[in-house]
Every structure is written in structure tokens, then in C-alpha cells.
Short mmCIF file of C-alpha atoms in Angstrom, two decimals:
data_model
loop_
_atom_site.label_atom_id
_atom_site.label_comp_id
_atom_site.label_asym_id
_atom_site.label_seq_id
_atom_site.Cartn_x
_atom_site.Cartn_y
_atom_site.Cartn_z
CA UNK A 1 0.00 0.00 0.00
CA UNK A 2 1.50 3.38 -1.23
CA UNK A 3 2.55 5.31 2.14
CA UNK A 4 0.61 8.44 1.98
CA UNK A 5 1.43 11.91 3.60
CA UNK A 6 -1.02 15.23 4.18
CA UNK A 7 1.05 16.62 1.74
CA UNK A 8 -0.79 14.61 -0.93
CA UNK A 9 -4.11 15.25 1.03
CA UNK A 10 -6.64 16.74 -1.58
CA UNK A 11 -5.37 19.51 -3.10
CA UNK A 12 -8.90 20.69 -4.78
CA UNK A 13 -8.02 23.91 -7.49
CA UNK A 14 -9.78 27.12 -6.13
CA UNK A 15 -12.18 27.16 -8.90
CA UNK A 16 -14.24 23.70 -6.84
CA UNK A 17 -17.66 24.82 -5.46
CA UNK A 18 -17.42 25.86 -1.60
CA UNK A 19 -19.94 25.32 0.68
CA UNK A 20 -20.50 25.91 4.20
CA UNK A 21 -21.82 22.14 5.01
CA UNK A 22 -21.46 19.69 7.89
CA UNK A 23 -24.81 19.06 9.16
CA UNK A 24 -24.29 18.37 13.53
CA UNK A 25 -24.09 14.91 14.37
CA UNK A 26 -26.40 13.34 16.25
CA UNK A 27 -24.92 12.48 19.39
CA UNK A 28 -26.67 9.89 21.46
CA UNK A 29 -24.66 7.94 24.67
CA UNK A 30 -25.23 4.50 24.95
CA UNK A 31 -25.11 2.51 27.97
CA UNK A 32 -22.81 -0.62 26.77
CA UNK A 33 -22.30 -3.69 29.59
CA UNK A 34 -19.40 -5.14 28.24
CA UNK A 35 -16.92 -2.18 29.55
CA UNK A 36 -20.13 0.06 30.09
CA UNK A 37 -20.07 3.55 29.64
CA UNK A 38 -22.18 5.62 31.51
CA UNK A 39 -24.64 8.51 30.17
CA UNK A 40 -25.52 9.25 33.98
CA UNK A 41 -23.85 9.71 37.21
CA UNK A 42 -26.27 7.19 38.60
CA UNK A 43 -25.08 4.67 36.53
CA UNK A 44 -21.72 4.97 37.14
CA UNK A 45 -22.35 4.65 40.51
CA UNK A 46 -24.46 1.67 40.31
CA UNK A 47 -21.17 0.04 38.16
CA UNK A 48 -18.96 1.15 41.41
CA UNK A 49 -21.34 -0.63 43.81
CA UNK A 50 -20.92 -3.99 41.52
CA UNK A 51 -17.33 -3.68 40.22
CA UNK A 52 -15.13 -2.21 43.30
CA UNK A 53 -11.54 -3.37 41.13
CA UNK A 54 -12.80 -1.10 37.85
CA UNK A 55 -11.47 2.58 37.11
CA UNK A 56 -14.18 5.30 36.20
CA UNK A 57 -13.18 8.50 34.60
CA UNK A 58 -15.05 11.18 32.63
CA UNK A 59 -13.77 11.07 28.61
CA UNK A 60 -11.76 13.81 27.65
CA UNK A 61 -13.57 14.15 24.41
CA UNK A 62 -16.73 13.77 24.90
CA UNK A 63 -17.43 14.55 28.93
CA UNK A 64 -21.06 13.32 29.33
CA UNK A 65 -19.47 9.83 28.65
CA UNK A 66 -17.62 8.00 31.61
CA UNK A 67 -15.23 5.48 30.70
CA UNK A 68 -14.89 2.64 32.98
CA UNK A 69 -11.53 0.66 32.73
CA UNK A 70 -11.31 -2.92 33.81
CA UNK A 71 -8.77 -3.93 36.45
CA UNK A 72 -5.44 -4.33 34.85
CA UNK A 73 -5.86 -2.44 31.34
CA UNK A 74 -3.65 -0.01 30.42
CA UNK A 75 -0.46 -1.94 33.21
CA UNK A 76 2.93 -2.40 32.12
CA UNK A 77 2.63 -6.75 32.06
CA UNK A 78 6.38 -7.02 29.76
CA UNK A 79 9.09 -6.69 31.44
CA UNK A 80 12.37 -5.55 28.83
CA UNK A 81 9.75 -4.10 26.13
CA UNK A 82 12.20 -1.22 25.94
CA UNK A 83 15.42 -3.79 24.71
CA UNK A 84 13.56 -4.35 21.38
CA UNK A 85 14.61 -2.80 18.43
CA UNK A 86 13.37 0.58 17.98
CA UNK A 87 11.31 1.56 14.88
CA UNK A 88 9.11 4.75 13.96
CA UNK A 89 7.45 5.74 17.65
CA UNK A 90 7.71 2.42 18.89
CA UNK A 91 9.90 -1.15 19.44
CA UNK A 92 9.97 -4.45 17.03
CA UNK A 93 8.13 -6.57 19.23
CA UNK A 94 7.17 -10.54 18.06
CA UNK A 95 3.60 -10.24 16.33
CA UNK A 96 3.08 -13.28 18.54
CA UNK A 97 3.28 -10.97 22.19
CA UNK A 98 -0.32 -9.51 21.00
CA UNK A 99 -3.82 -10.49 20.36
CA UNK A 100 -5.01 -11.55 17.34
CA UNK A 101 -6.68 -8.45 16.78
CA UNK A 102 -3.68 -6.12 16.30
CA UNK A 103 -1.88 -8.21 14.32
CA UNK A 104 -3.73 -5.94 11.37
CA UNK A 105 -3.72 -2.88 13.27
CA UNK A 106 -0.22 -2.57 13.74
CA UNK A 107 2.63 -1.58 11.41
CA UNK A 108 5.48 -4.00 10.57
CA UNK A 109 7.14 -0.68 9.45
CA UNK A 110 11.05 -1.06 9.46
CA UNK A 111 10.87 -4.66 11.84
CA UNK A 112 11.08 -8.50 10.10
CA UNK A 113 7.79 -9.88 8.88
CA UNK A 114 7.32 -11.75 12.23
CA UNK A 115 7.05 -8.42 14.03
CA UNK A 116 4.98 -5.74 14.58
CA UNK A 117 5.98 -1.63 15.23
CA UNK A 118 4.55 -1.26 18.88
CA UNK A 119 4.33 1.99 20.09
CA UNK A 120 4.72 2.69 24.16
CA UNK A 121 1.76 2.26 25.59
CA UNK A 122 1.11 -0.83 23.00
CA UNK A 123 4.52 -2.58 23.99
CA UNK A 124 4.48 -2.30 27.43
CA UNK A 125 1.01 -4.06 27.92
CA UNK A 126 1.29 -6.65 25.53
CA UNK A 127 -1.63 -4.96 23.63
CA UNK A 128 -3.99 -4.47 27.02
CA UNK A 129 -3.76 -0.90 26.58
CA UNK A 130 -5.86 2.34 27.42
CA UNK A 131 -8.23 3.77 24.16
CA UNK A 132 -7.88 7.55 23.64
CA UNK A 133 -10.67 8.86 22.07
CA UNK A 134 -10.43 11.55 19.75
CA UNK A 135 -12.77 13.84 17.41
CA UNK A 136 -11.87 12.82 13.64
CA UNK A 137 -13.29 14.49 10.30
CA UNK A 138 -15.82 16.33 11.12
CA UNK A 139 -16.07 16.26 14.42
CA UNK A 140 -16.75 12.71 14.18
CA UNK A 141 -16.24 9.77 17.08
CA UNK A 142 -12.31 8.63 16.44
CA UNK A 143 -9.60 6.62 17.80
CA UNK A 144 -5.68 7.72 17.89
CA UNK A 145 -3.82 4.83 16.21
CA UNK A 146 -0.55 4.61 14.96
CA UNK A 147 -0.25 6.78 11.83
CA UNK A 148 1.51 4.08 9.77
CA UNK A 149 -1.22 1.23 10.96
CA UNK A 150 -2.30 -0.49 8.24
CA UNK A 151 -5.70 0.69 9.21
CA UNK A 152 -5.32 4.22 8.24
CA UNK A 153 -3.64 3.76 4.62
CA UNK A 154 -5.41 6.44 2.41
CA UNK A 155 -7.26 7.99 5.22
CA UNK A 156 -3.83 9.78 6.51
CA UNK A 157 -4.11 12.74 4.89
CA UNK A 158 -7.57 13.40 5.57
CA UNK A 159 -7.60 12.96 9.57
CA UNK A 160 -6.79 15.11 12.29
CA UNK A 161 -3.07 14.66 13.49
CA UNK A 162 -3.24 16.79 16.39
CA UNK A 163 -6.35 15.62 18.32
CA UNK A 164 -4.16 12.41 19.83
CA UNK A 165 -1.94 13.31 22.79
CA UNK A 166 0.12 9.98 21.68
CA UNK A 167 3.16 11.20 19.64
CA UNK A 168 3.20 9.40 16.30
CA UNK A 169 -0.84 8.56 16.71
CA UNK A 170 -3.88 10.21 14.32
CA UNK A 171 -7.56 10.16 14.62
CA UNK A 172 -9.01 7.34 12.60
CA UNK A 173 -12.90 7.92 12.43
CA UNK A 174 -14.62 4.98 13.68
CA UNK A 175 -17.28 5.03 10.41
CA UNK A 176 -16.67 5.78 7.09
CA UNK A 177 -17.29 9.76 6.79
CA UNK A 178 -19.94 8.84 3.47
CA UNK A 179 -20.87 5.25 3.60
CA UNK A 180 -21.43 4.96 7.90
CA UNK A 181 -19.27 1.42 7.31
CA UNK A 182 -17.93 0.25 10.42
CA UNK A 183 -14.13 0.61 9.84
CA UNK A 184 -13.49 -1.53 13.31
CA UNK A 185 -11.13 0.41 15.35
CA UNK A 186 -13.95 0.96 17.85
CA UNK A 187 -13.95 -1.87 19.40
CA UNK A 188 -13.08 -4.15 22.57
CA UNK A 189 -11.07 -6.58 20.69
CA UNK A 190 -8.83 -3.74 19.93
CA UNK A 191 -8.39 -1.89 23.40
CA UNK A 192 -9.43 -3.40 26.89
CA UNK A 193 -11.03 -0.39 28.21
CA UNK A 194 -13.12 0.73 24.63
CA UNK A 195 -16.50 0.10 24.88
CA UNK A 196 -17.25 0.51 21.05
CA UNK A 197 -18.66 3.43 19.26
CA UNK A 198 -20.95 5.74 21.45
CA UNK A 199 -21.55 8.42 19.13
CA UNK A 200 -24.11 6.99 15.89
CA UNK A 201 -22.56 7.48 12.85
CA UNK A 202 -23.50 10.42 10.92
CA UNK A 203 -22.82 10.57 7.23
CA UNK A 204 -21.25 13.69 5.43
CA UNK A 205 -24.39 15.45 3.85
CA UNK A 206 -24.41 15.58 -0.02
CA UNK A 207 -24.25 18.21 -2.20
CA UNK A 208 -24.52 19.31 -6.15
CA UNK A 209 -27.22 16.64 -6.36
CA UNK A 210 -24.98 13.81 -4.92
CA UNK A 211 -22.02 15.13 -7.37
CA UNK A 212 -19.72 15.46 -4.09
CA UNK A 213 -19.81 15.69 -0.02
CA UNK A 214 -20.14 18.55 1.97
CA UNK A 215 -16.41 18.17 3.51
CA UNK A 216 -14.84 20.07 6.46
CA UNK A 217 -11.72 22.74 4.74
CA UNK A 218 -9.58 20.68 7.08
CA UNK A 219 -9.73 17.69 6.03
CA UNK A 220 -9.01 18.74 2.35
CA UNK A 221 -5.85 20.75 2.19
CA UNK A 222 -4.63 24.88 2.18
CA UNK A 223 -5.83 24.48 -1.62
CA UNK A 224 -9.16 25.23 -0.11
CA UNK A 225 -8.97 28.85 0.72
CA UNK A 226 -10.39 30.66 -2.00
CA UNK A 227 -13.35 28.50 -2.85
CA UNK A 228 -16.67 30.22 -2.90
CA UNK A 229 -19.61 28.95 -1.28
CA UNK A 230 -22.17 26.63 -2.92
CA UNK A 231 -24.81 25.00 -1.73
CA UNK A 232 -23.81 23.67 1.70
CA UNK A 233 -25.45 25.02 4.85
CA UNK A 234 -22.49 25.09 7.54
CA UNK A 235 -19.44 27.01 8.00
CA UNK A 236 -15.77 25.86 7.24
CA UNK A 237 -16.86 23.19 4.94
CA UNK A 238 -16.98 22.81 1.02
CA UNK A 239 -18.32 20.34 -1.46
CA UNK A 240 -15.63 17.93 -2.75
CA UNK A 241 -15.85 15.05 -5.08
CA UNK A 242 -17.65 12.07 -3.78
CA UNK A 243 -14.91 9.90 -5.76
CA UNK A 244 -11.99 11.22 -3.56
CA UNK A 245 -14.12 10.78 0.22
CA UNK A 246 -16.05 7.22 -1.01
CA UNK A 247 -12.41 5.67 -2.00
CA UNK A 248 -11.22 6.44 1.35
CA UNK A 249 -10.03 2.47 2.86
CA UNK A 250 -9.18 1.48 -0.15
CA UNK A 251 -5.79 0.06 -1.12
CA UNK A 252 -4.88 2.99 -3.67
CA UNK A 253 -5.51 6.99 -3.10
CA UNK A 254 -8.72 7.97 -4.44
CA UNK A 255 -8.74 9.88 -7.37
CA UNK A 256 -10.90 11.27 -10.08
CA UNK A 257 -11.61 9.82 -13.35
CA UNK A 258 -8.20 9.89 -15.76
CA UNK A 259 -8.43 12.28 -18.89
CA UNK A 260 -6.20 13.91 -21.62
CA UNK A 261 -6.85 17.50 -22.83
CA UNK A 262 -6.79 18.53 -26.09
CA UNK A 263 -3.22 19.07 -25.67
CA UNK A 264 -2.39 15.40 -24.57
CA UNK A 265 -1.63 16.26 -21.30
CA UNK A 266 -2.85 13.97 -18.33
CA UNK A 267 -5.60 15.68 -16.57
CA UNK A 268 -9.11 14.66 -14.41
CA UNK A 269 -12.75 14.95 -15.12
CA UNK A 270 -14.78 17.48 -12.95
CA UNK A 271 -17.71 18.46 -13.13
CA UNK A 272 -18.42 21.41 -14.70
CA UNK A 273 -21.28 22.82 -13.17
CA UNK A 274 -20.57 22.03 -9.62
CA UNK A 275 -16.99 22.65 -9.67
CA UNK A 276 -16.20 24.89 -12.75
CA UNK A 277 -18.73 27.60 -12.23
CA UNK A 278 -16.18 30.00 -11.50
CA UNK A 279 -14.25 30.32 -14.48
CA UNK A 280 -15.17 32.12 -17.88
CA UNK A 281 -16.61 31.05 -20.48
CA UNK A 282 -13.44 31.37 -22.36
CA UNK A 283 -11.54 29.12 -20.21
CA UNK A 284 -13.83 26.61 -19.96
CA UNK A 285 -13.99 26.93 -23.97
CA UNK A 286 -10.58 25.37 -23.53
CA UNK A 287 -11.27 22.17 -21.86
CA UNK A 288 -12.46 19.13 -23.49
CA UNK A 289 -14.66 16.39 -22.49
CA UNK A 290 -12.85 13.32 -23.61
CA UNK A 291 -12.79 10.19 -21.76
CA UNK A 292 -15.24 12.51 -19.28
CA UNK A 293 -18.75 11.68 -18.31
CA UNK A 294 -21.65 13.60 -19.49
CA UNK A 295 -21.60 16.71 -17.72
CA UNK A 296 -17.77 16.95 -16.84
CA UNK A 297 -14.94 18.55 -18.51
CA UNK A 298 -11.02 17.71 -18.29
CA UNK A 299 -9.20 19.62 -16.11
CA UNK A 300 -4.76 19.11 -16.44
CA UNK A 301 -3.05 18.47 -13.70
CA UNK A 302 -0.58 21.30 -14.39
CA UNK A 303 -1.09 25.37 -15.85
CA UNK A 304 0.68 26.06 -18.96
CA UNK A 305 3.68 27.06 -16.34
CA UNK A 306 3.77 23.82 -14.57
CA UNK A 307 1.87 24.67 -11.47
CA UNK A 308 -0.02 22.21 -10.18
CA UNK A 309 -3.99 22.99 -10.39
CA UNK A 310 -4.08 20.32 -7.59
CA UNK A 311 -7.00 18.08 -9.40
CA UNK A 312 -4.15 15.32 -9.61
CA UNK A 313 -2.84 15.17 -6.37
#
């Protein structure tokens, strides 16, 4: 899988529709047994009255949730973690020192096959670690993982890299941000003390007729700035694409369709009437549809003086 970096994150040309989008989430607590999180003080205190050993907390992130930890998540169990060999934010540890479950979620990064890149809090406790929950595109319920986890792959430059507290950790959504698929990082089998996804998952709103997503400017890229708005409702979002936010999990970086101008030069279809609106007649004169669908016209990836118009990246 290509290692991606928020350098390549979508780098929309300033002539793509912006919107003010992002409709609120809805935001209801559940009570879960398993590791139970409590949406009342009441609750929490009937959990105390059952299960003296088990640590209650309010979550950071969202405080009208309490996290309950079970006795012994989140200890330091291996002794000499720190005498592996390091690798990026973590130590080579034997894939076979964890559960099952991380074997996918953790990097093998620069250790043998037969290892996995632990970070800290991962190495130490043999896997039974602490969750930190996090807020992830737009505002969305998230969990920091390991940026280079083969989990995140395409979503890296897309998701917030400063809402973790973890060096070396992002905040991987735990639903897709257009298609509400559980993406499985919310879950038990992953961290002792996560009680799965609280918050229901609420999809980006479309826009342009279902031609893109109502996206937040952040998770898209500086290329953002000078879009003007469209037909999304909320503030500091824009409409984007659906191709490059529905590809997100895949294997390869989404992209738009392939196209050559008129000139031969490699280029991608847009839209033209919800992303070309704002230039002339003239200039859009100048782009042809080949290899386009009905309705789009082919943007190149470069001007005439080899800047990037940032439809390629």
C-alpha cells in the first residue's frame, strides 16, 4: 500500500464549489455492559457498587461519557519491552506478544515480517492498553492509532493529526465519513477499556445533487482557501468530489476519473457545473470532455507554467 502523507491530502483547485456544510451529528450515549459507559452519574455509581476493582473517569472528548476501565488495562505486564529494536514511535516486538486483533492494526514498518511496530503504551502491555478517544473528520467519534497502521492507509491525509496526545498517533474515524461502514477500530477486541462506538454514525451530507460531499476545509488541504460557497449550509466546509471521500479504505488513493486534454496532457474529469462555475466562459472553452462523463470537462493536472492545479494530487 503506497505510504501516503497530508502533503498529498486533496489539493482541490480554487475554482471547486465551496460550501458551508457539515450538518451536527447526532450524538446519542449509549449505555454498553461489556466495559459500560455511563450517560448518567447514577449509573456509574451503580457500576462502582458492583465492580469495586474497575477505574471510572469522565472522557476527555466527549465529557457526558464516563469510561470505565477494567482492572489491569492499560499496566505495564512485559518486562524488557524497551530492549527491542526501535522503529518509527515504537519497538519491534514478536507479532506473537499480542492479540489476534492487532496483528492488522499494527505496522510492521522497518521490523522482520514476524514483528509488529509497537508503540509505548502498545509494547508495554502486551496490547492491554488504554483507548484515547479523539474527534476525527468532522467532528466525528475517532480513535488515535498509529499513523503508519495499516488501518489508516489512504485515510492519513484526511484525519486530524493533532487531536491524539500519543506522539506518532492520528484520529481514525470509527465510520466511514460517506458510507457509515464500520471501519473496526472501535472496538473491545482492539483496546481493553473501549467500549465501542458511542456516538451513531453520521454521514457527510451531499451536495450538487450527490455530485460530491459537503467536507470540512480541514480535512481537504490549504488548496481550499479561496473556494466560494455553494450550496452547503455550515461554516468551514466545502463540497468535494464524492470519488476522492467514497475511496477512502481502499488500497490505492482515491482519485478522479483519468483524462487527456486537447493538448495530450494527463488531466481529471470534474464536473463542470458544480466545480467549474467559477471560471469564464473562455476558459472553460478550452477544456475538453474526452474520456469525461456527461456533464464533466477535463481539467490538467498542471497550468501552462507547470503549477499544479491540484486536481491530480
Amino acid at each position: 500500500m503506497e505510504w501516503y502523507t497530508r502533503a498529498s491530502a486533496l489539493g482541490f483547485i480554487s475554482v471547486f464549489a465551496n460550501s458551508a456544510c457539515g450538518a451536527d451529528a447526532k450524538d446519542p450515549r449509549h449505555v454498553v455492559v461489556l466495559y459500560h459507559v455511563c450517560s448518567a452519574s447514577s449509573e456509574c455509581e451503580d457500576a462502582a457498587a458492583d465492580t469495586p476493582d474497575q477505574i471510572r473517569r469522565p472522557d476527555a472528548t466527549f465529557p457526558d461519557v464516563t469510561i470505565v476501565v477494567p482492572p489491569g488495562c492499560g499496566e505495564e505486564t512485559v518486562p524488557g519491552w524497551q530492549d527491542y529494536p526501535p522503529c518509527s514511535h515504537g519497538v519491534c516486538m514478536p507479532t506473537e506478544e499480542f492479540p489476534p486483533a492487532l496483528h492488522n492494526y499494527l505496522p510492521v514498518d522497518s521490523c522482520d515480517t514476524d514483528q509488529r511496530c509497537a508503540p509505548e503504551y502498545i509494547a508495554k502491555t502486551g496490547g492491554d492498553f488504554e483507548l484515547e478517544r479523539c474527534k476525527s473528520i468532522g467532528d466525528a467519534e475517532g480513535r488515535c492509532v498509529p499513523e503508519r497502521s495499516p488501518v489508516v492507509g489512504n485515510y492519513l491525509p484526511h484525519i486530524p493529526q493533532d487531536n491524539c496526545s500519543r506522539e506518532g498517533d492520528v484520529c481514525m474515524p470509527c465510520f466511514h465519513p460517506t458510507t457509515s461502514e464500520d471501519l473496526g477500530i472501535c472496538s473491545s477486541e482492539i483496546s481493553c477499556s473501549d467500549p465501542g462506538a458511542t456516538v451513531e454514525p453520521t454521514p457527510l451530507p451531499e451536495c450538487c445533487g450527490g455530485v460530491g460531499f459537503c467536507t470540512p476545509t480541514n480535512a481537504l488541504g490549504s488548496s481550499t482557501t479561496e473556494m466560494k460557497p455553494r450550496d452547503c449550509q455550515y461554516a468551514g466546509t466545502v463540497c468535494a468530489p464524492r470519488e476522492k471521500l467514497d475511496g477512502l479504505g481502499g488500497e490505492d488513493k482515491p482519485e478522479l476519473r483519468y483524462c487527456e486534454t486537447g493538448k495530450g496532457e494527463d488531466g481529471r474529469c470534474l464536473n463542470e457545473d458544480c466545480f467549474l462555475k467559477e471560471l469564464g466562459a473562455f476558459q472553460r472553452g478550452a477544456l475538453n470532455q474526452d474520456g469525461c462523463r456527461s456533464g464533466e470537462l477535463c481539467v490538467p493536472c498542471e497550468t501552462g507554467i507547470s503549477d499544479s492545479t491540484g486536481v491530480c494530487d
